[in-house]
Amino acid sequence: MLSCQCDKVILRLLYYKAKETFLHILILGSGGREHSITWAVKQNPKCTKLSCAPGNAGIAKIAACIELNINDGQHVKEWCLNNNVDLVIIGPEEPLAYGVSDILKNANITTFAPSKAASKLESSKLFTKEICDSCQAPTAGYDYFDNKEKAIEFIKKSKFPIVVKADGLAAGKGVVIASEYLKAKEAITEMFGGHYGQAGNQVVIEEFMEGEEASLFVLCDGENLISFGGAQDHKRAFDGDNGPNTGGMGAYSPTPVLTKEIEKKAISKIIKPCLSEMRKRGIPYEGVLYAGLMIKDGEPKLVEFNTRFGDPECQVLMMRLGAQALDLILATCEKRLGNAKITWADDHAITIVMATKGYPIKYDKGSKISGLGNTSENSNQVIFHAGTKNHGKDIVASGGRVLNITTRASTLKEAQLRAYKIIESIDWKEGFYRNDIGWRAL
Ligand code: AMP
Ligand code: GLY
């Protein structure tokens, strides 16, 4: 009898060991962020099978790309159950807002992503403001409106510039910094007129904050958190921070603007109080939390939360973390962050986005990209694909942001020089990029 019990225990231990050692991982998304996560996770021997839905031409070289509607939780769940998936990593924000992680977690599928309720920290600007109010986290003063006329009345008495924001998800486009009354009125009219769909049913109007922006990333397991440190994005399309706002034209990590002291302040005054308020409300946050900060006179204020990795910030973090990324993701899912550690090398990573000419306004798809094979990829340099697909024997652009040239070196300057050298070897006439990624830190 005793021996039978022992056998069972041994079998169970072997089962867990096997589960831990042989993981089939599914990554949801199709951008450079997801390519970099796939690349990092694949280096960890715990990952033995890797799938990505829907993926792209770059991801297809290192993982099986699957046709799945990633916003349909039932569809994803069935695929996971039929294919023995052990871990799902959700890249973009849409599946979170559709509650995909809730459906997967309810089916006992380990999932690295916050719940739908917790991801309101990104999907509702008003919700985040209310959380900040409840715990007195520093952020811009604001008012909110569910009616156009009242919002317009409000801006008649406001100081400019002012920031007008659609409450909901608007693919990064629902924020207008209005320098004067007519611009603010136009933004309000567009938002209530359905320009951003339902996202504009409520509008938040904020005081304009001056300062320098940085992104801080933390992992949270509901109770504990661990900081990933910072990265800095370049939001404008053209050199010198000119041109329209984009999803991000390049990033680097670490970033000197986010000193240890400012990071500590941001964690103690903004992130910890907000996470504890979420716990109090019964919606503990699990996953990666991205705090957009505005820093002035050594004091950080919250611009926004995102409930996912930034894109392209993720690419530089993944390049610096490598295989560790999977251990940290597992520690988050298994609520072990209290004992987790990140080992950073004394290194710098940079990523330069190559986008299709015309991005972010109007651009064609389908142009051929050559020369990608000229770069030998290794742990210090990779061309992550953000919007590509295979077309016969060719690789063609299938989106606005298309390639992320990502390098790592002992100095930012060296990483930057190498990344621009790689760009010279890529033959893609329809593409463009910024020449000054990293300028603030250099
Ligand atoms: P968000 O989508 O909230 O990150 O806003 C997009 C960008 O608009 C931010 O990265 C900032 O550059 C800018 N922004 C948003 N809110 C403010 C604010 N209150 N003051 C100054 N700039 C802001
Ligand atoms: N790079 C900005 C974002 O991911 O929202």
Tab-separated table of C-alpha atoms and ligand atoms in Angstrom:
chain	number	residue	atom	x	y	z
A	1	MET	CA	0.000	0.000	0.000
A	2	LEU	CA	2.755	2.355	1.090
A	3	SER	CA	4.800	1.510	-1.981
A	4	CYS	CA	1.760	2.167	-4.173
A	5	GLN	CA	1.388	5.649	-2.592
A	6	CYS	CA	5.093	6.311	-3.151
A	7	ASP	CA	4.801	5.299	-6.787
A	8	LYS	CA	1.949	7.742	-7.209
A	9	VAL	CA	3.966	10.556	-5.663
A	10	ILE	CA	6.950	9.733	-7.866
A	11	LEU	CA	4.722	9.638	-10.952
A	12	ARG	CA	3.275	13.000	-10.037
A	13	LEU	CA	6.697	14.517	-9.476
A	14	LEU	CA	7.836	13.165	-12.836
A	15	TYR	CA	4.708	14.610	-14.419
A	16	TYR	CA	5.379	18.065	-12.984
A	17	LYS	CA	9.033	17.846	-13.904
A	18	ALA	CA	8.049	16.892	-17.428
A	19	LYS	CA	5.488	19.683	-17.569
A	20	GLU	CA	8.054	22.148	-16.388
A	21	THR	CA	10.689	20.959	-18.802
A	22	PHE	CA	8.624	20.480	-21.930
A	23	LEU	CA	6.383	23.389	-22.564
A	24	HIS	CA	4.266	23.970	-25.633
A	25	ILE	CA	3.922	27.745	-25.723
A	26	LEU	CA	1.429	29.706	-27.801
A	27	ILE	CA	2.042	33.419	-28.410
A	28	LEU	CA	-0.821	35.592	-29.624
A	29	GLY	CA	-0.048	38.501	-31.950
A	30	SER	CA	1.686	39.369	-35.208
A	31	GLY	CA	4.029	42.286	-34.582
A	32	GLY	CA	7.651	42.947	-33.735
A	33	ARG	CA	6.749	42.656	-30.061
A	34	GLU	CA	5.544	39.093	-30.583
A	35	HIS	CA	8.527	38.200	-32.775
A	36	SER	CA	10.883	39.344	-30.013
A	37	ILE	CA	8.978	37.395	-27.335
A	38	THR	CA	9.028	34.300	-29.563
A	39	TRP	CA	12.772	34.747	-30.128
A	40	ALA	CA	13.538	35.127	-26.403
A	41	VAL	CA	11.279	32.310	-25.221
A	42	LYS	CA	12.702	29.911	-27.816
A	43	GLN	CA	16.174	30.256	-26.295
A	44	ASN	CA	14.980	28.761	-23.022
A	45	PRO	CA	15.311	24.958	-22.955
A	46	LYS	CA	11.980	24.722	-21.112
A	47	CYS	CA	10.289	25.674	-24.374
A	48	THR	CA	10.166	22.669	-26.633
A	49	LYS	CA	7.286	23.577	-28.911
A	50	LEU	CA	6.418	27.054	-30.035
A	51	SER	CA	3.344	28.269	-31.879
A	52	CYS	CA	2.241	31.777	-32.730
A	53	ALA	CA	-1.121	33.050	-33.922
A	54	PRO	CA	-1.238	34.574	-36.431
A	55	GLY	CA	2.503	35.456	-36.523
A	56	ASN	CA	4.345	36.889	-39.526
A	57	ALA	CA	7.077	35.925	-42.011
A	58	GLY	CA	9.848	36.410	-39.434
A	59	ILE	CA	8.078	34.469	-36.709
A	60	ALA	CA	7.351	31.663	-39.194
A	61	LYS	CA	11.086	30.913	-39.292
A	62	ILE	CA	11.189	30.023	-35.594
A	63	ALA	CA	7.652	28.948	-34.674
A	64	ALA	CA	4.603	27.338	-36.232
A	65	CYS	CA	2.224	30.102	-37.351
A	66	ILE	CA	-1.432	29.276	-36.784
A	67	GLU	CA	-4.574	30.851	-38.252
A	68	LEU	CA	-6.661	31.749	-35.202
A	69	ASN	CA	-9.033	34.578	-34.387
A	70	ILE	CA	-7.048	35.774	-31.380
A	71	ASN	CA	-9.914	37.936	-30.086
A	72	ASP	CA	-12.187	34.897	-29.842
A	73	GLY	CA	-11.422	33.255	-26.500
A	74	GLN	CA	-13.411	30.080	-27.211
A	75	HIS	CA	-11.579	29.552	-30.482
A	76	VAL	CA	-8.182	30.030	-28.814
A	77	LYS	CA	-9.191	27.795	-25.883
A	78	GLU	CA	-10.257	24.942	-28.154
A	79	TRP	CA	-7.027	25.142	-30.096
A	80	CYS	CA	-5.018	25.078	-26.854
A	81	LEU	CA	-6.903	22.066	-25.502
A	82	ASN	CA	-6.607	20.175	-28.793
A	83	ASN	CA	-2.904	20.913	-29.062
A	84	ASN	CA	-1.786	20.465	-25.441
A	85	VAL	CA	-0.675	24.043	-24.964
A	86	ASP	CA	0.940	24.616	-21.550
A	87	LEU	CA	1.346	28.381	-21.627
A	88	VAL	CA	-0.259	31.213	-23.596
A	89	ILE	CA	1.429	34.620	-23.815
A	90	ILE	CA	-0.870	37.394	-25.031
A	91	GLY	CA	0.949	40.209	-26.864
A	92	PRO	CA	-1.543	42.907	-27.927
A	93	GLU	CA	-4.288	44.713	-26.017
A	94	GLU	CA	-7.376	43.693	-28.026
A	95	PRO	CA	-7.599	40.069	-26.831
A	96	LEU	CA	-7.334	41.366	-23.242
A	97	ALA	CA	-10.298	43.677	-23.721
A	98	TYR	CA	-12.260	40.749	-25.223
A	99	GLY	CA	-11.581	38.664	-22.108
A	100	VAL	CA	-9.493	35.999	-23.851
A	101	SER	CA	-7.245	35.534	-20.793
A	102	ASP	CA	-10.284	34.952	-18.525
A	103	ILE	CA	-11.586	32.191	-20.806
A	104	LEU	CA	-8.164	30.518	-20.958
A	105	LYS	CA	-7.529	30.763	-17.217
A	106	ASN	CA	-11.011	29.373	-16.473
A	107	ALA	CA	-10.053	26.367	-18.592
A	108	ASN	CA	-6.885	25.955	-16.442
A	109	ILE	CA	-4.601	27.034	-19.262
A	110	THR	CA	-1.668	28.992	-17.825
A	111	THR	CA	-1.869	32.435	-19.383
A	112	PHE	CA	0.468	35.400	-19.134
A	113	ALA	CA	-1.959	38.303	-19.306
A	114	PRO	CA	-4.223	40.315	-17.003
A	115	SER	CA	-7.961	39.640	-16.738
A	116	LYS	CA	-10.438	41.669	-18.760
A	117	ALA	CA	-11.396	43.582	-15.603
A	118	ALA	CA	-7.762	44.395	-14.754
A	119	SER	CA	-6.936	45.362	-18.326
A	120	LYS	CA	-9.350	48.271	-17.944
A	121	LEU	CA	-6.189	50.052	-16.809
A	122	GLU	CA	-5.549	50.349	-20.537
A	123	SER	CA	-8.993	49.974	-22.069
A	124	SER	CA	-10.514	52.838	-20.066
A	125	LYS	CA	-8.628	56.058	-19.412
A	126	LEU	CA	-11.362	57.128	-17.026
A	127	PHE	CA	-10.979	53.926	-14.976
A	128	THR	CA	-7.248	54.613	-14.594
A	129	LYS	CA	-7.954	58.168	-13.507
A	130	GLU	CA	-10.389	56.891	-10.874
A	131	ILE	CA	-7.796	54.392	-9.594
A	132	CYS	CA	-5.225	57.214	-9.394
A	133	ASP	CA	-7.740	59.402	-7.536
A	134	SER	CA	-8.467	56.662	-5.015
A	135	CYS	CA	-4.799	56.187	-4.111
A	136	GLN	CA	-3.567	59.715	-4.828
A	137	ALA	CA	-1.110	58.612	-7.506
A	138	PRO	CA	0.298	61.691	-9.268
A	139	THR	CA	-1.171	62.214	-12.738
A	140	ALA	CA	-2.593	65.086	-14.826
A	141	GLY	CA	-5.707	66.832	-13.522
A	142	TYR	CA	-8.777	65.897	-15.586
A	143	ASP	CA	-12.493	66.019	-16.175
A	144	TYR	CA	-14.616	63.590	-18.136
A	145	PHE	CA	-17.683	63.971	-20.315
A	146	ASP	CA	-20.284	61.733	-21.897
A	147	ASN	CA	-21.734	64.590	-23.897
A	148	LYS	CA	-20.229	66.828	-26.575
A	149	GLU	CA	-21.883	70.110	-25.532
A	150	LYS	CA	-20.656	69.913	-21.930
A	151	ALA	CA	-17.138	69.055	-23.094
A	152	ILE	CA	-17.121	72.077	-25.422
A	153	GLU	CA	-18.437	74.332	-22.636
A	154	PHE	CA	-15.560	73.071	-20.470
A	155	ILE	CA	-12.806	73.885	-22.985
A	156	LYS	CA	-14.127	77.444	-23.405
A	157	LYS	CA	-12.779	78.076	-19.895
A	158	SER	CA	-9.625	75.951	-20.175
A	159	LYS	CA	-5.955	76.830	-20.438
A	160	PHE	CA	-4.128	75.564	-23.548
A	161	PRO	CA	-2.523	73.300	-24.591
A	162	ILE	CA	-4.981	70.726	-23.361
A	163	VAL	CA	-5.182	66.975	-23.941
A	164	VAL	CA	-8.361	65.391	-25.287
A	165	LYS	CA	-8.610	61.596	-24.991
A	166	ALA	CA	-11.155	59.050	-26.151
A	167	ASP	CA	-11.830	56.872	-23.111
A	168	GLY	CA	-11.523	53.476	-24.816
A	169	LEU	CA	-9.026	51.627	-27.017
A	170	ALA	CA	-8.327	53.501	-30.247
A	171	ALA	CA	-5.230	51.734	-31.581
A	172	GLY	CA	-3.015	54.428	-30.036
A	173	LYS	CA	-4.791	57.194	-31.971
A	174	GLY	CA	-7.361	58.505	-29.508
A	175	VAL	CA	-5.190	61.230	-27.933
A	176	VAL	CA	-5.111	64.797	-29.258
A	177	ILE	CA	-2.878	67.481	-27.795
A	178	ALA	CA	-4.782	70.629	-28.713
A	179	SER	CA	-2.813	73.867	-28.789
A	180	GLU	CA	-5.933	76.013	-28.995
A	181	TYR	CA	-9.722	76.001	-28.609
A	182	LEU	CA	-10.656	75.155	-32.204
A	183	LYS	CA	-8.367	72.106	-32.302
A	184	ALA	CA	-9.799	70.836	-29.014
A	185	LYS	CA	-13.333	71.420	-30.271
A	186	GLU	CA	-12.585	69.512	-33.458
A	187	ALA	CA	-11.163	66.582	-31.459
A	188	ILE	CA	-14.186	66.505	-29.165
A	189	THR	CA	-16.565	66.644	-32.133
A	190	GLU	CA	-14.713	63.785	-33.863
A	191	MET	CA	-14.665	61.652	-30.741
A	192	PHE	CA	-18.377	62.050	-29.982
A	193	GLY	CA	-19.098	61.739	-33.727
A	194	GLY	CA	-17.899	58.122	-33.697
A	195	HIS	CA	-14.488	58.699	-35.318
A	196	TYR	CA	-12.984	56.174	-32.872
A	197	GLY	CA	-16.084	54.010	-32.622
A	198	GLN	CA	-17.349	53.304	-29.122
A	199	ALA	CA	-13.979	54.370	-27.666
A	200	GLY	CA	-15.171	57.985	-27.959
A	201	ASN	CA	-18.477	57.580	-26.124
A	202	GLN	CA	-16.734	59.128	-23.140
A	203	VAL	CA	-14.011	61.728	-23.382
A	204	VAL	CA	-11.364	62.579	-20.803
A	205	ILE	CA	-9.918	66.100	-20.957
A	206	GLU	CA	-6.592	66.464	-19.199
A	207	GLU	CA	-4.199	69.156	-18.184
A	208	PHE	CA	-1.063	69.155	-20.398
A	209	MET	CA	2.015	67.918	-18.536
A	210	GLU	CA	5.457	69.149	-19.484
A	211	GLY	CA	8.596	67.082	-19.062
A	212	GLU	CA	10.397	64.126	-20.522
A	213	GLU	CA	8.636	60.834	-21.153
A	214	ALA	CA	9.848	57.351	-20.278
A	215	SER	CA	8.264	53.942	-20.076
A	216	LEU	CA	8.633	51.774	-16.997
A	217	PHE	CA	7.762	48.064	-17.127
A	218	VAL	CA	6.937	45.895	-14.145
A	219	LEU	CA	5.771	42.311	-13.813
A	220	CYS	CA	3.025	41.676	-11.270
A	221	ASP	CA	1.643	38.379	-10.019
A	222	GLY	CA	-1.324	39.841	-8.171
A	223	GLU	CA	0.713	40.348	-4.966
A	224	ASN	CA	4.359	40.964	-5.789
A	225	LEU	CA	6.061	42.997	-8.430
A	226	ILE	CA	9.466	43.112	-10.037
A	227	SER	CA	10.740	45.963	-12.174
A	228	PHE	CA	11.990	45.431	-15.695
A	229	GLY	CA	13.374	48.938	-15.753
A	230	GLY	CA	12.795	51.417	-18.496
A	231	ALA	CA	12.876	51.903	-22.192
A	232	GLN	CA	12.355	55.005	-24.242
A	233	ASP	CA	10.204	55.149	-27.326
A	234	HIS	CA	10.267	57.693	-30.204
A	235	LYS	CA	6.639	58.408	-31.021
A	236	ARG	CA	6.905	60.890	-33.907
A	237	ALA	CA	7.390	59.643	-37.452
A	238	PHE	CA	10.353	61.803	-38.482
A	239	ASP	CA	13.781	62.902	-37.261
A	240	GLY	CA	13.948	65.537	-34.566
A	241	ASP	CA	10.595	64.376	-33.128
A	242	ASN	CA	8.684	65.861	-36.044
A	243	GLY	CA	5.706	64.572	-37.980
A	244	PRO	CA	2.619	62.674	-36.879
A	245	ASN	CA	2.395	60.443	-33.805
A	246	THR	CA	3.025	56.763	-34.517
A	247	GLY	CA	2.966	53.534	-32.537
A	248	GLY	CA	6.712	54.083	-32.035
A	249	MET	CA	9.611	54.434	-34.483
A	250	GLY	CA	12.368	53.069	-32.284
A	251	ALA	CA	13.378	52.432	-28.692
A	252	TYR	CA	16.363	51.797	-26.479
A	253	SER	CA	17.034	50.348	-23.055
A	254	PRO	CA	18.212	51.254	-20.491
A	255	THR	CA	17.209	54.902	-20.546
A	256	PRO	CA	19.176	57.510	-18.566
A	257	VAL	CA	16.088	59.659	-17.961
A	258	LEU	CA	14.678	56.920	-15.745
A	259	THR	CA	17.289	57.055	-12.984
A	260	LYS	CA	17.160	54.533	-10.133
A	261	GLU	CA	15.726	57.284	-7.930
A	262	ILE	CA	12.918	58.176	-10.335
A	263	GLU	CA	12.133	54.502	-10.902
A	264	LYS	CA	11.875	54.034	-7.112
A	265	LYS	CA	9.558	57.033	-6.831
A	266	ALA	CA	7.381	55.833	-9.710
A	267	ILE	CA	7.056	52.429	-8.069
A	268	SER	CA	6.331	53.716	-4.579
A	269	LYS	CA	4.065	56.651	-5.503
A	270	ILE	CA	2.282	55.358	-8.609
A	271	ILE	CA	2.590	51.643	-9.344
A	272	LYS	CA	2.353	50.110	-5.858
A	273	PRO	CA	-0.572	52.295	-4.735
A	274	CYS	CA	-2.485	51.608	-7.982
A	275	LEU	CA	-1.871	47.849	-7.763
A	276	SER	CA	-2.939	47.809	-4.156
A	277	GLU	CA	-6.109	49.745	-5.062
A	278	MET	CA	-6.801	47.127	-7.760
A	279	ARG	CA	-6.411	44.345	-5.167
A	280	LYS	CA	-8.757	46.212	-2.806
A	281	ARG	CA	-11.352	46.290	-5.575
A	282	GLY	CA	-11.017	42.531	-6.083
A	283	ILE	CA	-9.260	42.836	-9.438
A	284	PRO	CA	-5.632	41.917	-8.766
A	285	TYR	CA	-3.313	42.664	-11.652
A	286	GLU	CA	-1.342	39.784	-13.171
A	287	GLY	CA	0.980	40.243	-16.117
A	288	VAL	CA	3.193	43.014	-17.398
A	289	LEU	CA	2.221	46.577	-16.586
A	290	TYR	CA	3.623	49.408	-18.658
A	291	ALA	CA	3.558	52.820	-17.061
A	292	GLY	CA	4.011	55.801	-19.383
A	293	LEU	CA	5.591	58.491	-17.210
A	294	MET	CA	6.165	62.215	-17.567
A	295	ILE	CA	9.212	63.305	-15.597
A	296	LYS	CA	9.813	66.884	-14.536
A	297	ASP	CA	12.159	68.189	-11.840
A	298	GLY	CA	12.870	64.635	-10.725
A	299	GLU	CA	9.198	63.825	-10.138
A	300	PRO	CA	7.303	61.240	-12.214
A	301	LYS	CA	3.619	61.567	-13.043
A	302	LEU	CA	1.512	58.922	-14.740
A	303	VAL	CA	0.540	59.612	-18.376
A	304	GLU	CA	-1.115	56.257	-18.948
A	305	PHE	CA	-0.992	52.576	-18.161
A	306	ASN	CA	-0.804	49.875	-20.797
A	307	THR	CA	-1.556	46.313	-19.813
A	308	ARG	CA	0.952	44.680	-22.172
A	309	PHE	CA	4.510	45.151	-23.372
A	310	GLY	CA	5.130	48.253	-25.446
A	311	ASP	CA	5.933	47.829	-29.103
A	312	PRO	CA	8.816	48.515	-29.952
A	313	GLU	CA	9.998	48.749	-26.306
A	314	CYS	CA	9.510	45.012	-25.858
A	315	GLN	CA	12.045	44.281	-28.593
A	316	VAL	CA	14.910	45.912	-26.658
A	317	LEU	CA	13.858	44.341	-23.358
A	318	MET	CA	13.684	40.872	-24.930
A	319	MET	CA	17.071	41.300	-26.576
A	320	ARG	CA	18.586	42.166	-23.187
A	321	LEU	CA	16.756	39.415	-21.274
A	322	GLY	CA	17.028	36.501	-23.698
A	323	ALA	CA	16.050	33.145	-22.204
A	324	GLN	CA	15.336	34.705	-18.774
A	325	ALA	CA	12.151	36.178	-20.213
A	326	LEU	CA	10.404	32.792	-20.055
A	327	ASP	CA	11.465	32.144	-16.445
A	328	LEU	CA	10.082	35.540	-15.444
A	329	ILE	CA	6.845	34.946	-17.342
A	330	LEU	CA	6.433	31.572	-15.606
A	331	ALA	CA	7.239	33.131	-12.208
A	332	THR	CA	4.477	35.684	-12.865
A	333	CYS	CA	1.910	33.068	-13.842
A	334	GLU	CA	2.822	30.844	-10.890
A	335	LYS	CA	2.825	33.749	-8.410
A	336	ARG	CA	6.503	33.318	-7.567
A	337	LEU	CA	7.668	36.879	-8.264
A	338	GLY	CA	8.421	37.369	-4.552
A	339	ASN	CA	11.537	35.189	-5.092
A	340	ALA	CA	12.312	36.123	-8.693
A	341	LYS	CA	15.449	37.934	-9.814
A	342	ILE	CA	16.460	39.526	-13.090
A	343	THR	CA	20.117	39.381	-14.072
A	344	TRP	CA	20.938	42.336	-16.282
A	345	ALA	CA	24.183	42.488	-18.186
A	346	ASP	CA	25.867	45.873	-18.368
A	347	ASP	CA	24.541	46.273	-21.911
A	348	HIS	CA	22.459	48.539	-24.118
A	349	ALA	CA	19.922	47.560	-26.752
A	350	ILE	CA	18.351	49.629	-29.492
A	351	THR	CA	15.681	48.945	-32.067
A	352	ILE	CA	15.055	50.975	-35.205
A	353	VAL	CA	11.694	50.660	-36.889
A	354	MET	CA	11.532	50.503	-40.679
A	355	ALA	CA	8.058	51.511	-41.796
A	356	THR	CA	6.305	51.741	-45.157
A	357	LYS	CA	6.489	55.250	-46.672
A	358	GLY	CA	3.278	57.082	-45.807
A	359	TYR	CA	2.916	55.441	-42.374
A	360	PRO	CA	1.077	56.292	-40.116
A	361	ILE	CA	-1.386	58.061	-42.465
A	362	LYS	CA	-1.745	56.235	-45.774
A	363	TYR	CA	0.520	53.571	-47.181
A	364	ASP	CA	0.509	50.656	-49.611
A	365	LYS	CA	1.031	47.039	-48.738
A	366	GLY	CA	2.812	44.321	-50.684
A	367	SER	CA	6.182	45.923	-51.534
A	368	LYS	CA	9.063	43.466	-51.804
A	369	ILE	CA	11.888	43.511	-49.234
A	370	SER	CA	15.301	42.097	-50.194
A	371	GLY	CA	18.639	41.757	-48.459
A	372	LEU	CA	17.389	40.424	-45.143
A	373	GLY	CA	19.684	37.417	-45.549
A	374	ASN	CA	22.758	39.708	-45.533
A	375	THR	CA	22.597	39.964	-41.744
A	376	SER	CA	23.818	37.074	-39.640
A	377	GLU	CA	21.550	36.994	-36.630
A	378	ASN	CA	22.752	36.132	-33.134
A	379	SER	CA	22.127	37.120	-29.514
A	380	ASN	CA	23.378	40.642	-30.278
A	381	GLN	CA	21.539	41.435	-33.500
A	382	VAL	CA	18.212	40.370	-34.939
A	383	ILE	CA	15.833	41.800	-37.515
A	384	PHE	CA	12.461	41.363	-35.863
A	385	HIS	CA	9.545	41.377	-38.272
A	386	ALA	CA	6.618	43.632	-37.411
A	387	GLY	CA	4.466	43.552	-40.542
A	388	THR	CA	5.669	41.081	-43.164
A	389	LYS	CA	4.339	38.076	-44.977
A	390	ASN	CA	5.645	35.456	-47.359
A	391	HIS	CA	4.557	35.900	-50.941
A	392	GLY	CA	5.873	33.056	-53.048
A	393	LYS	CA	9.624	33.187	-52.511
A	394	ASP	CA	9.545	36.843	-51.479
A	395	ILE	CA	9.001	38.640	-48.223
A	396	VAL	CA	6.632	41.570	-48.631
A	397	ALA	CA	5.478	44.383	-46.349
A	398	SER	CA	2.025	43.795	-44.916
A	399	GLY	CA	1.647	46.763	-42.590
A	400	GLY	CA	2.796	50.221	-41.510
A	401	ARG	CA	5.614	49.242	-39.195
A	402	VAL	CA	7.433	46.439	-40.971
A	403	LEU	CA	10.906	45.639	-39.568
A	404	ASN	CA	12.662	46.290	-36.255
A	405	ILE	CA	16.431	46.300	-36.564
A	406	THR	CA	17.502	45.378	-33.044
A	407	THR	CA	21.052	45.259	-31.701
A	408	ARG	CA	22.829	45.025	-28.371
A	409	ALA	CA	26.307	46.201	-27.385
A	410	SER	CA	28.292	47.444	-24.410
A	411	THR	CA	27.418	51.048	-25.290
A	412	LEU	CA	24.319	52.572	-26.850
A	413	LYS	CA	26.457	54.292	-29.503
A	414	GLU	CA	27.957	51.001	-30.632
A	415	ALA	CA	24.525	49.347	-30.751
A	416	GLN	CA	23.155	52.307	-32.724
A	417	LEU	CA	25.999	52.266	-35.278
A	418	ARG	CA	25.568	48.545	-35.851
A	419	ALA	CA	21.792	48.836	-36.282
A	420	TYR	CA	22.137	51.578	-38.907
A	421	LYS	CA	24.820	49.524	-40.691
A	422	ILE	CA	22.372	46.613	-40.919
A	423	ILE	CA	19.749	48.953	-42.396
A	424	GLU	CA	22.189	49.813	-45.209
A	425	SER	CA	22.205	46.140	-46.207
A	426	ILE	CA	18.406	45.997	-46.585
A	427	ASP	CA	16.981	46.726	-50.006
A	428	TRP	CA	13.483	48.153	-49.597
A	429	LYS	CA	12.796	51.327	-51.560
A	430	GLU	CA	9.291	51.719	-50.180
A	431	GLY	CA	10.544	51.850	-46.574
A	432	PHE	CA	11.706	54.693	-44.325
A	433	TYR	CA	13.156	55.059	-40.841
A	434	ARG	CA	14.341	57.712	-38.420
A	435	ASN	CA	18.058	58.492	-38.401
A	436	ASP	CA	18.202	59.681	-34.802
A	437	ILE	CA	16.920	56.837	-32.631
A	438	GLY	CA	18.600	57.131	-29.234
A	439	TRP	CA	19.447	60.843	-29.620
A	440	ARG	CA	18.329	61.857	-26.151
A	441	ALA	CA	20.638	59.371	-24.469
A	442	LEU	CA	23.553	60.092	-26.781
B	1	AMP	P1	-1.456	58.035	-24.283
B	1	AMP	O1	-2.111	57.209	-25.343
B	1	AMP	O2	-2.314	58.397	-23.135
B	1	AMP	O3	-0.093	57.523	-23.928
B	1	AMP	O4	-1.042	59.384	-25.012
B	1	AMP	C1	-0.198	59.401	-26.143
B	1	AMP	C2	0.861	60.443	-25.970
B	1	AMP	O5	0.239	61.711	-25.770
B	1	AMP	C3	1.745	60.244	-24.738
B	1	AMP	O6	2.804	59.382	-24.980
B	1	AMP	C4	2.202	61.656	-24.491
B	1	AMP	O7	3.254	61.982	-25.371
B	1	AMP	C5	1.020	62.471	-24.872
B	1	AMP	N1	0.183	62.804	-23.695
B	1	AMP	C6	-0.877	62.120	-23.218
B	1	AMP	N2	-1.398	62.721	-22.138
B	1	AMP	C7	-0.654	63.804	-21.912
B	1	AMP	C8	-0.684	64.849	-20.948
B	1	AMP	N3	-1.632	64.920	-20.004
B	1	AMP	N4	0.247	65.824	-21.038
B	1	AMP	C9	1.196	65.804	-21.995
B	1	AMP	N5	1.273	64.871	-22.947
B	1	AMP	C10	0.370	63.871	-22.910
B	2	GLY	N1	5.209	52.113	-28.099
B	2	GLY	C1	4.010	52.507	-27.497
B	2	GLY	C2	3.065	51.449	-27.188
B	2	GLY	O1	3.328	50.275	-27.329
B	2	GLY	O2	1.963	51.768	-26.745
